[in-house]
mmCIF file of C-alpha atoms in Angstrom:
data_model
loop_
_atom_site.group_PDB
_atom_site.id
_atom_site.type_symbol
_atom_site.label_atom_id
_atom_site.label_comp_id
_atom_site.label_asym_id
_atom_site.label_seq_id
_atom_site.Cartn_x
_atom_site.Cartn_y
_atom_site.Cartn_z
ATOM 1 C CA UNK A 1 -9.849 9.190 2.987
ATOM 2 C CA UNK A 2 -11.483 5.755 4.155
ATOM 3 C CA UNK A 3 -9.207 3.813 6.148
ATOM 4 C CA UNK A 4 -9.185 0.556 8.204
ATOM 5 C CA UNK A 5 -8.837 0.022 12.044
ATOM 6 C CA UNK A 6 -5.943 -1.434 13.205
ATOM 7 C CA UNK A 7 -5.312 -2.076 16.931
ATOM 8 C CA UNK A 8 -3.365 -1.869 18.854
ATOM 9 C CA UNK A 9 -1.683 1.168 16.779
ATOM 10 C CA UNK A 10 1.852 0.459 18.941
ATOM 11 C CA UNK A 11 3.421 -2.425 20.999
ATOM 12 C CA UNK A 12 6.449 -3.258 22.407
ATOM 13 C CA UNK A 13 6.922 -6.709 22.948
ATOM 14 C CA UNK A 14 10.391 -8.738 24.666
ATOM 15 C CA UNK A 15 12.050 -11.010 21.661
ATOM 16 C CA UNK A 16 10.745 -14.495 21.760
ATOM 17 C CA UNK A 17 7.037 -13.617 22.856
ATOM 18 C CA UNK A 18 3.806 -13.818 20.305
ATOM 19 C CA UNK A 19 2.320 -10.572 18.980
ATOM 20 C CA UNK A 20 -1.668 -10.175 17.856
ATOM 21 C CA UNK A 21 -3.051 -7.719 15.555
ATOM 22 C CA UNK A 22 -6.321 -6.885 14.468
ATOM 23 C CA UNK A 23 -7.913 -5.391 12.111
ATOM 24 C CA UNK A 24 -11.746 -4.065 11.194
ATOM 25 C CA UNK A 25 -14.174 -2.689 8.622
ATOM 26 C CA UNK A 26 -17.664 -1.318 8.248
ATOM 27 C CA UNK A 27 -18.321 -2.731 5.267
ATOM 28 C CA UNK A 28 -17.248 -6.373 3.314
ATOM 29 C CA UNK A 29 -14.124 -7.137 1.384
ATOM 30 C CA UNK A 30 -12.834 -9.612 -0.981
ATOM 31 C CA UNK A 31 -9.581 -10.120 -0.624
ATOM 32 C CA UNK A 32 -7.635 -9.228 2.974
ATOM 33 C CA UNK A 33 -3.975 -8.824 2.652
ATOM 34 C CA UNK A 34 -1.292 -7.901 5.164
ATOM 35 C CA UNK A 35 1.924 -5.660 4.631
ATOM 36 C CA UNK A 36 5.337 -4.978 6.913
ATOM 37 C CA UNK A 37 6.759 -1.541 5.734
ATOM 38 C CA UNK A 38 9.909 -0.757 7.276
ATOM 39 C CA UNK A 39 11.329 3.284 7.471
ATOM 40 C CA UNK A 40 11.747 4.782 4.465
ATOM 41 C CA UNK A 41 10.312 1.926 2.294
ATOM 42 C CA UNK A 42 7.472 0.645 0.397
ATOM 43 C CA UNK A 43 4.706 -1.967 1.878
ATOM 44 C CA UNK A 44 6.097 -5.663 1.319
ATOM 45 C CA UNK A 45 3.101 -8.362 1.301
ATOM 46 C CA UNK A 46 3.699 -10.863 3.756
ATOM 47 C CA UNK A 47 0.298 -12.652 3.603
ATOM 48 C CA UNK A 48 -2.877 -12.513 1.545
ATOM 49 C CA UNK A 49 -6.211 -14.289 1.890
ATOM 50 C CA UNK A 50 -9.374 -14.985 -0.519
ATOM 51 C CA UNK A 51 -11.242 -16.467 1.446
ATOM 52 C CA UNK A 52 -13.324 -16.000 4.247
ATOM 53 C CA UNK A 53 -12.485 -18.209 7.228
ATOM 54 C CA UNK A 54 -9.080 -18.610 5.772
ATOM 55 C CA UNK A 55 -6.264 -19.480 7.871
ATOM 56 C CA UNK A 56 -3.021 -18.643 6.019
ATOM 57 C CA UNK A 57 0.859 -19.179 6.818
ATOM 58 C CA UNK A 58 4.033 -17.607 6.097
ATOM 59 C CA UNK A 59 6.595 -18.938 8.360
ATOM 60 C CA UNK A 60 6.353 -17.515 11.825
ATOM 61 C CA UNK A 61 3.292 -15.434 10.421
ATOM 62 C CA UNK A 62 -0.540 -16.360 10.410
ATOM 63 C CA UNK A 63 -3.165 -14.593 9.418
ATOM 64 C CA UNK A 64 -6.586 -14.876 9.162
ATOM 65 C CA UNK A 65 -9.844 -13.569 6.520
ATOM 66 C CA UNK A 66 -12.576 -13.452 9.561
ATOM 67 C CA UNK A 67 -15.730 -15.119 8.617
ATOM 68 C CA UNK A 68 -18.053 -12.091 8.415
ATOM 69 C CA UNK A 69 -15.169 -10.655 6.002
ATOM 70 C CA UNK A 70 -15.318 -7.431 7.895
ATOM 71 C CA UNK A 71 -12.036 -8.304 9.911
ATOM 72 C CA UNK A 72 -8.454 -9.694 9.304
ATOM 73 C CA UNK A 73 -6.345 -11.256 12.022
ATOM 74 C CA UNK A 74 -2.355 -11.190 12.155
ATOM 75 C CA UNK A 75 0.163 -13.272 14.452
ATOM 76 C CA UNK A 76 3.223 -13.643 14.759
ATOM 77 C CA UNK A 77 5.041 -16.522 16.694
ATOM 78 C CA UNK A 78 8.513 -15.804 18.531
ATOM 79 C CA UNK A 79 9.091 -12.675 17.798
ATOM 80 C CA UNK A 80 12.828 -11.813 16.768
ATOM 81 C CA UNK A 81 14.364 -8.279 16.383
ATOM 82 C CA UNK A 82 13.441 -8.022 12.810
ATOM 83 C CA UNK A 83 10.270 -8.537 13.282
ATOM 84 C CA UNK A 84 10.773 -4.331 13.810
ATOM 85 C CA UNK A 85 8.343 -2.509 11.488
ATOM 86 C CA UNK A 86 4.994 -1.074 11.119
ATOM 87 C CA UNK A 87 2.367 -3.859 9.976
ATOM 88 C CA UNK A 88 -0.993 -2.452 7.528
ATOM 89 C CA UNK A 89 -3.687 -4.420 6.621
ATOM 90 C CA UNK A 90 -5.634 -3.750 3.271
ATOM 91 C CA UNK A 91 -8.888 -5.002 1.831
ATOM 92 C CA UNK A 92 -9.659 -5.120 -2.014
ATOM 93 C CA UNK A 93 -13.387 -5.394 -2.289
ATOM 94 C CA UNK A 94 -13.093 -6.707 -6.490
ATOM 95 C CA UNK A 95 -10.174 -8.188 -8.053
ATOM 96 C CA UNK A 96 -7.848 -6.883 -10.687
ATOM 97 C CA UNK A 97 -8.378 -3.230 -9.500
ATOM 98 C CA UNK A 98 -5.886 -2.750 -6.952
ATOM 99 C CA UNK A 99 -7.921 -0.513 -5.174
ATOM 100 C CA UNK A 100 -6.638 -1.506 -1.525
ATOM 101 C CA UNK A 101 -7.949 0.347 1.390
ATOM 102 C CA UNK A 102 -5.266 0.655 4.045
ATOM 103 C CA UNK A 103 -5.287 0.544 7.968
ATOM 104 C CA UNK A 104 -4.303 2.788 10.009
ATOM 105 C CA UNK A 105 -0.894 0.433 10.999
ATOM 106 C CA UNK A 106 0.713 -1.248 14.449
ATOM 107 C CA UNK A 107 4.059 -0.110 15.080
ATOM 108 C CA UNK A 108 5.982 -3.208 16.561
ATOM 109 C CA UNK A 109 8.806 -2.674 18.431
ATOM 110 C CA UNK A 110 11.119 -5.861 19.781
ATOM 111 C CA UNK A 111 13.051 -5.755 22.732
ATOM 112 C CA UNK A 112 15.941 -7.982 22.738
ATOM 113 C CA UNK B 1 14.416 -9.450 -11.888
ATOM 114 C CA UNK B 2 14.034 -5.643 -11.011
ATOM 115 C CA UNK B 3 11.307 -4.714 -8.569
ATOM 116 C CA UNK B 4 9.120 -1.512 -8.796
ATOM 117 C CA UNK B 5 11.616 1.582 -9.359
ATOM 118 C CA UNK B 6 10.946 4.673 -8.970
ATOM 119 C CA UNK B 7 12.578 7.932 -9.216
ATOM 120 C CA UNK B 8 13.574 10.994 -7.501
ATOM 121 C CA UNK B 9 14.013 9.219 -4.065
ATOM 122 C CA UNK B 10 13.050 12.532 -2.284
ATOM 123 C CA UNK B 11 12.306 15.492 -3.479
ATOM 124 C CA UNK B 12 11.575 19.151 -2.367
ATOM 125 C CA UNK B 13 9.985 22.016 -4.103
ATOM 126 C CA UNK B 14 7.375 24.913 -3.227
ATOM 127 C CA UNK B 15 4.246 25.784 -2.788
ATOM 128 C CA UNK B 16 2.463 26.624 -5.970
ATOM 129 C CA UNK B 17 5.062 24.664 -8.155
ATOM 130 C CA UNK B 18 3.962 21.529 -10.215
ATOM 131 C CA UNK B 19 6.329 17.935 -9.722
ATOM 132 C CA UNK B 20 6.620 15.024 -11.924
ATOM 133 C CA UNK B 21 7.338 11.629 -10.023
ATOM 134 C CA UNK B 22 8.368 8.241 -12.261
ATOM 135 C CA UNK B 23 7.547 4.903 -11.750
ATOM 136 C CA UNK B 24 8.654 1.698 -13.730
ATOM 137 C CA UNK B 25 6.897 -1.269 -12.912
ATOM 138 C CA UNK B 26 7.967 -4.981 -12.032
ATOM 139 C CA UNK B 27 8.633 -7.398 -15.126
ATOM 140 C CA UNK B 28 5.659 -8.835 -16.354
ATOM 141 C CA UNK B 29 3.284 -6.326 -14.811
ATOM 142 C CA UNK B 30 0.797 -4.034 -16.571
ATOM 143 C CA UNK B 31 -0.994 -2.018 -14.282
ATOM 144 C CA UNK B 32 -0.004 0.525 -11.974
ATOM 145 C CA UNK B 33 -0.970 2.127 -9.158
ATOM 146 C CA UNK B 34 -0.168 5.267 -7.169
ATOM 147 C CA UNK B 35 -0.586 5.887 -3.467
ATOM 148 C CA UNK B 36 0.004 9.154 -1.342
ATOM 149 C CA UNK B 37 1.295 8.093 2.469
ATOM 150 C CA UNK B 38 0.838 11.040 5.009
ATOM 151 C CA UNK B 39 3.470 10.716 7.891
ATOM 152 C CA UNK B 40 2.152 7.974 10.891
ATOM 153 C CA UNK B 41 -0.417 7.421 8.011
ATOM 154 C CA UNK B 42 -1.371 3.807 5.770
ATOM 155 C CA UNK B 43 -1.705 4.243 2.222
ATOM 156 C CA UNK B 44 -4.204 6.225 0.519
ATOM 157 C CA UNK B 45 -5.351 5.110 -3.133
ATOM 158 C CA UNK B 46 -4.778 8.096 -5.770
ATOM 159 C CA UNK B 47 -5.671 6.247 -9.298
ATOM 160 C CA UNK B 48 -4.850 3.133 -11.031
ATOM 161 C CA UNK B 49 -3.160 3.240 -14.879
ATOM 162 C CA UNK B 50 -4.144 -0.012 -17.276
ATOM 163 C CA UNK B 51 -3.626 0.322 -21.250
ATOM 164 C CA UNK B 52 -1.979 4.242 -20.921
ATOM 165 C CA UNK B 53 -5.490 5.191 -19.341
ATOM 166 C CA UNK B 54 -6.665 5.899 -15.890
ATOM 167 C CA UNK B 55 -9.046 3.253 -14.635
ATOM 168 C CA UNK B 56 -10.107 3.891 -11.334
ATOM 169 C CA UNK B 57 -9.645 6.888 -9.601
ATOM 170 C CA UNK B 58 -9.339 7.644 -5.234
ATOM 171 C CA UNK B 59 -10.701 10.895 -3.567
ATOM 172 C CA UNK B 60 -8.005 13.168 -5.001
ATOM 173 C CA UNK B 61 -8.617 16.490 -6.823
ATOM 174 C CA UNK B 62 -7.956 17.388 -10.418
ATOM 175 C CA UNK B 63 -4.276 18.684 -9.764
ATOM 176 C CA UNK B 64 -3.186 14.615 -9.287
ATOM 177 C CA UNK B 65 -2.794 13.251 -12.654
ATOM 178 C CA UNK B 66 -1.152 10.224 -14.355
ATOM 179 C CA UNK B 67 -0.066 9.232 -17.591
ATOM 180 C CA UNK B 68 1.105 5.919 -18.525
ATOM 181 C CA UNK B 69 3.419 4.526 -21.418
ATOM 182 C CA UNK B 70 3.246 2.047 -23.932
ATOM 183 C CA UNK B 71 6.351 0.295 -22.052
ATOM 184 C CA UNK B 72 4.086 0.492 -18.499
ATOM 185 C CA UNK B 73 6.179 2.977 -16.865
ATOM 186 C CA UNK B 74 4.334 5.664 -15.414
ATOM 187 C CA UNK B 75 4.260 9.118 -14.546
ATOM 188 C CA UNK B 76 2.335 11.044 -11.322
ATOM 189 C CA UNK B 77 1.745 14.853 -12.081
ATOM 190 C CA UNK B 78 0.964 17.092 -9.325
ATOM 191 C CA UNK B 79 0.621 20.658 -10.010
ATOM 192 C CA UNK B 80 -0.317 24.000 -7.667
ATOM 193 C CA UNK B 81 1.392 22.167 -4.841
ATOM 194 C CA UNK B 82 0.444 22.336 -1.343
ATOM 195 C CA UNK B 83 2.355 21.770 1.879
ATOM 196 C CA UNK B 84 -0.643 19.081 2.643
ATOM 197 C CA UNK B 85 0.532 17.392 -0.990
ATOM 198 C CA UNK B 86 3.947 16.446 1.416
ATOM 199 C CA UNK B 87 3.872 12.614 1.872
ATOM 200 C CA UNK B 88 5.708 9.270 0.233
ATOM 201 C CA UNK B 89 4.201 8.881 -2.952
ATOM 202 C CA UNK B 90 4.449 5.535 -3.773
ATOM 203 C CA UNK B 91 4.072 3.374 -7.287
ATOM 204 C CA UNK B 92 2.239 -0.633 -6.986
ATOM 205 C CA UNK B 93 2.548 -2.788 -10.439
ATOM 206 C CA UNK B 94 0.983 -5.775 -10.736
ATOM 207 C CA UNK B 95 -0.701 -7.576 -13.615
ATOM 208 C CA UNK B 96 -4.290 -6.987 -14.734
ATOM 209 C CA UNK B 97 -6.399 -10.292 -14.016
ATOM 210 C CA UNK B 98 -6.119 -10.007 -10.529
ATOM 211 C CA UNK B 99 -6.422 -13.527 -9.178
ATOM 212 C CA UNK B 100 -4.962 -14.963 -6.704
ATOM 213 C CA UNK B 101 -1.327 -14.764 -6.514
ATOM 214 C CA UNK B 102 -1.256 -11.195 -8.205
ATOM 215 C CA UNK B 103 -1.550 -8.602 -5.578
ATOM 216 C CA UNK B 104 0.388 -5.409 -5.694
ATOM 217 C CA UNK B 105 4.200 -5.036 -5.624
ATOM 218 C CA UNK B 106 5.198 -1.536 -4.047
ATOM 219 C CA UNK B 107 8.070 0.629 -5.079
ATOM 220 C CA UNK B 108 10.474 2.454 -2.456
ATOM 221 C CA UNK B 109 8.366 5.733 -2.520
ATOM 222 C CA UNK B 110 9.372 9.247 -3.622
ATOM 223 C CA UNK B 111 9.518 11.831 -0.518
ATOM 224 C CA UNK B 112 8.440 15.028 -1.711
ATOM 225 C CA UNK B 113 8.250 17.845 0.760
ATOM 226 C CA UNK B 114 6.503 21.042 0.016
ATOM 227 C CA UNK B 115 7.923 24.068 2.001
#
């Protein structure tokens, strides 16, 4: 099945530092939103943008809908031990279907 | 306010045998959705339940099917199982309208392995 690119798809990072994610599309979507899933558990959202150019906040998280609305962007600021998970993007191309098409993931790993 | 539940947590059976996998959905949410999740693998979209009928439908073959009850709650079917058909099957509930502010809620998963 169709699925997003994410890079990079693993990074190990020292506690404190900022960590960038990416991630890309051939084709246009809607609605960009951004999951942490952590082992043996469902996707939680952490961010979700309608807009493109959007620049969107949750705490030490920002994300961005890129303006061509091909590509998402994900940061996060300080990094703590917690931050420990694998991070998916998803795109929705028309609202109220739920139809999300899922990257491919980055696997962050902290070191404290 | 209970999340998405669903239920077995894992599961095994074999090859050839058909599984049932439950799914109730947040408070206040109508529409569900089921997702298979290969290992090292994102989500892939299976089909999407609204008003006890299937709505939209991902690249999956006829032996994935769904049913949905007048309380929400949903059931996945998969029958003639395959060990490819071993993944976390997970359940998403959200509400219909789908503006902003109503994305999808995900369950635990189920982990069925097929040996």
């Amino acid at each position: 099945g169709q699925q997003l690119n994410q890079s990079p798809q693993s990074m190990f990072i020292q506690e404190g530092e900022d960590v960038s994610m990416n991630c890309t599309s051939s084709s246009i979507f809607n609605t960009w939103l951004w999951y942490k899933q952590d082992p043996g558990e469902g996707p939680v959202l952490l961010i979700a943008l309608y807009k493109a150019g959007e620049l969107t906040s949750n705490g030490r998280l920002t994300a961005q809908f890129g303006i061509t609305r091909k590509d998402s962007f994900l940061n996060i600021s300080a990094s703590i031990p917690s931050d420990v998970g694998i991070y998916f993007c998803a795109g929705q191309r028309t609202s109220g279907t739920y139809k999300y098409i899922f990257g491919t993931g980055t696997r962050l790993k902290v070191l404290a | 306010d209970a999340g998405v539940t669903q239920s077995p947590t894992h599961l095994i059976k074999t090859r050839g045998q058909q599984v049932t996998l439950r799914c109730s959905p947040k408070s206040g949410h109508d529409t569900v959705s089921w997702y298979q999740q290969a290992l090292g693998q994102g989500p892939q979209f299976i089909f999407q339940y609204y008003e006890e009928e299937e709505r939209q439908r991902g690249n999956f073959p006829d032996r994935f099917s769904g049913h949905q009850f007048p309380n929400y709650s949903s059931e996945l079917n998969v029958n003639a199982l395959l060990l490819g058909d071993s993944a976390l099957y997970l359940c998403a509930s959200s509400p219909l309208w789908g503006g902003e502010g109503t994305e999808a809620f995900f369950g635990q998963g189920t982990r069925l392995t097929v040996v």
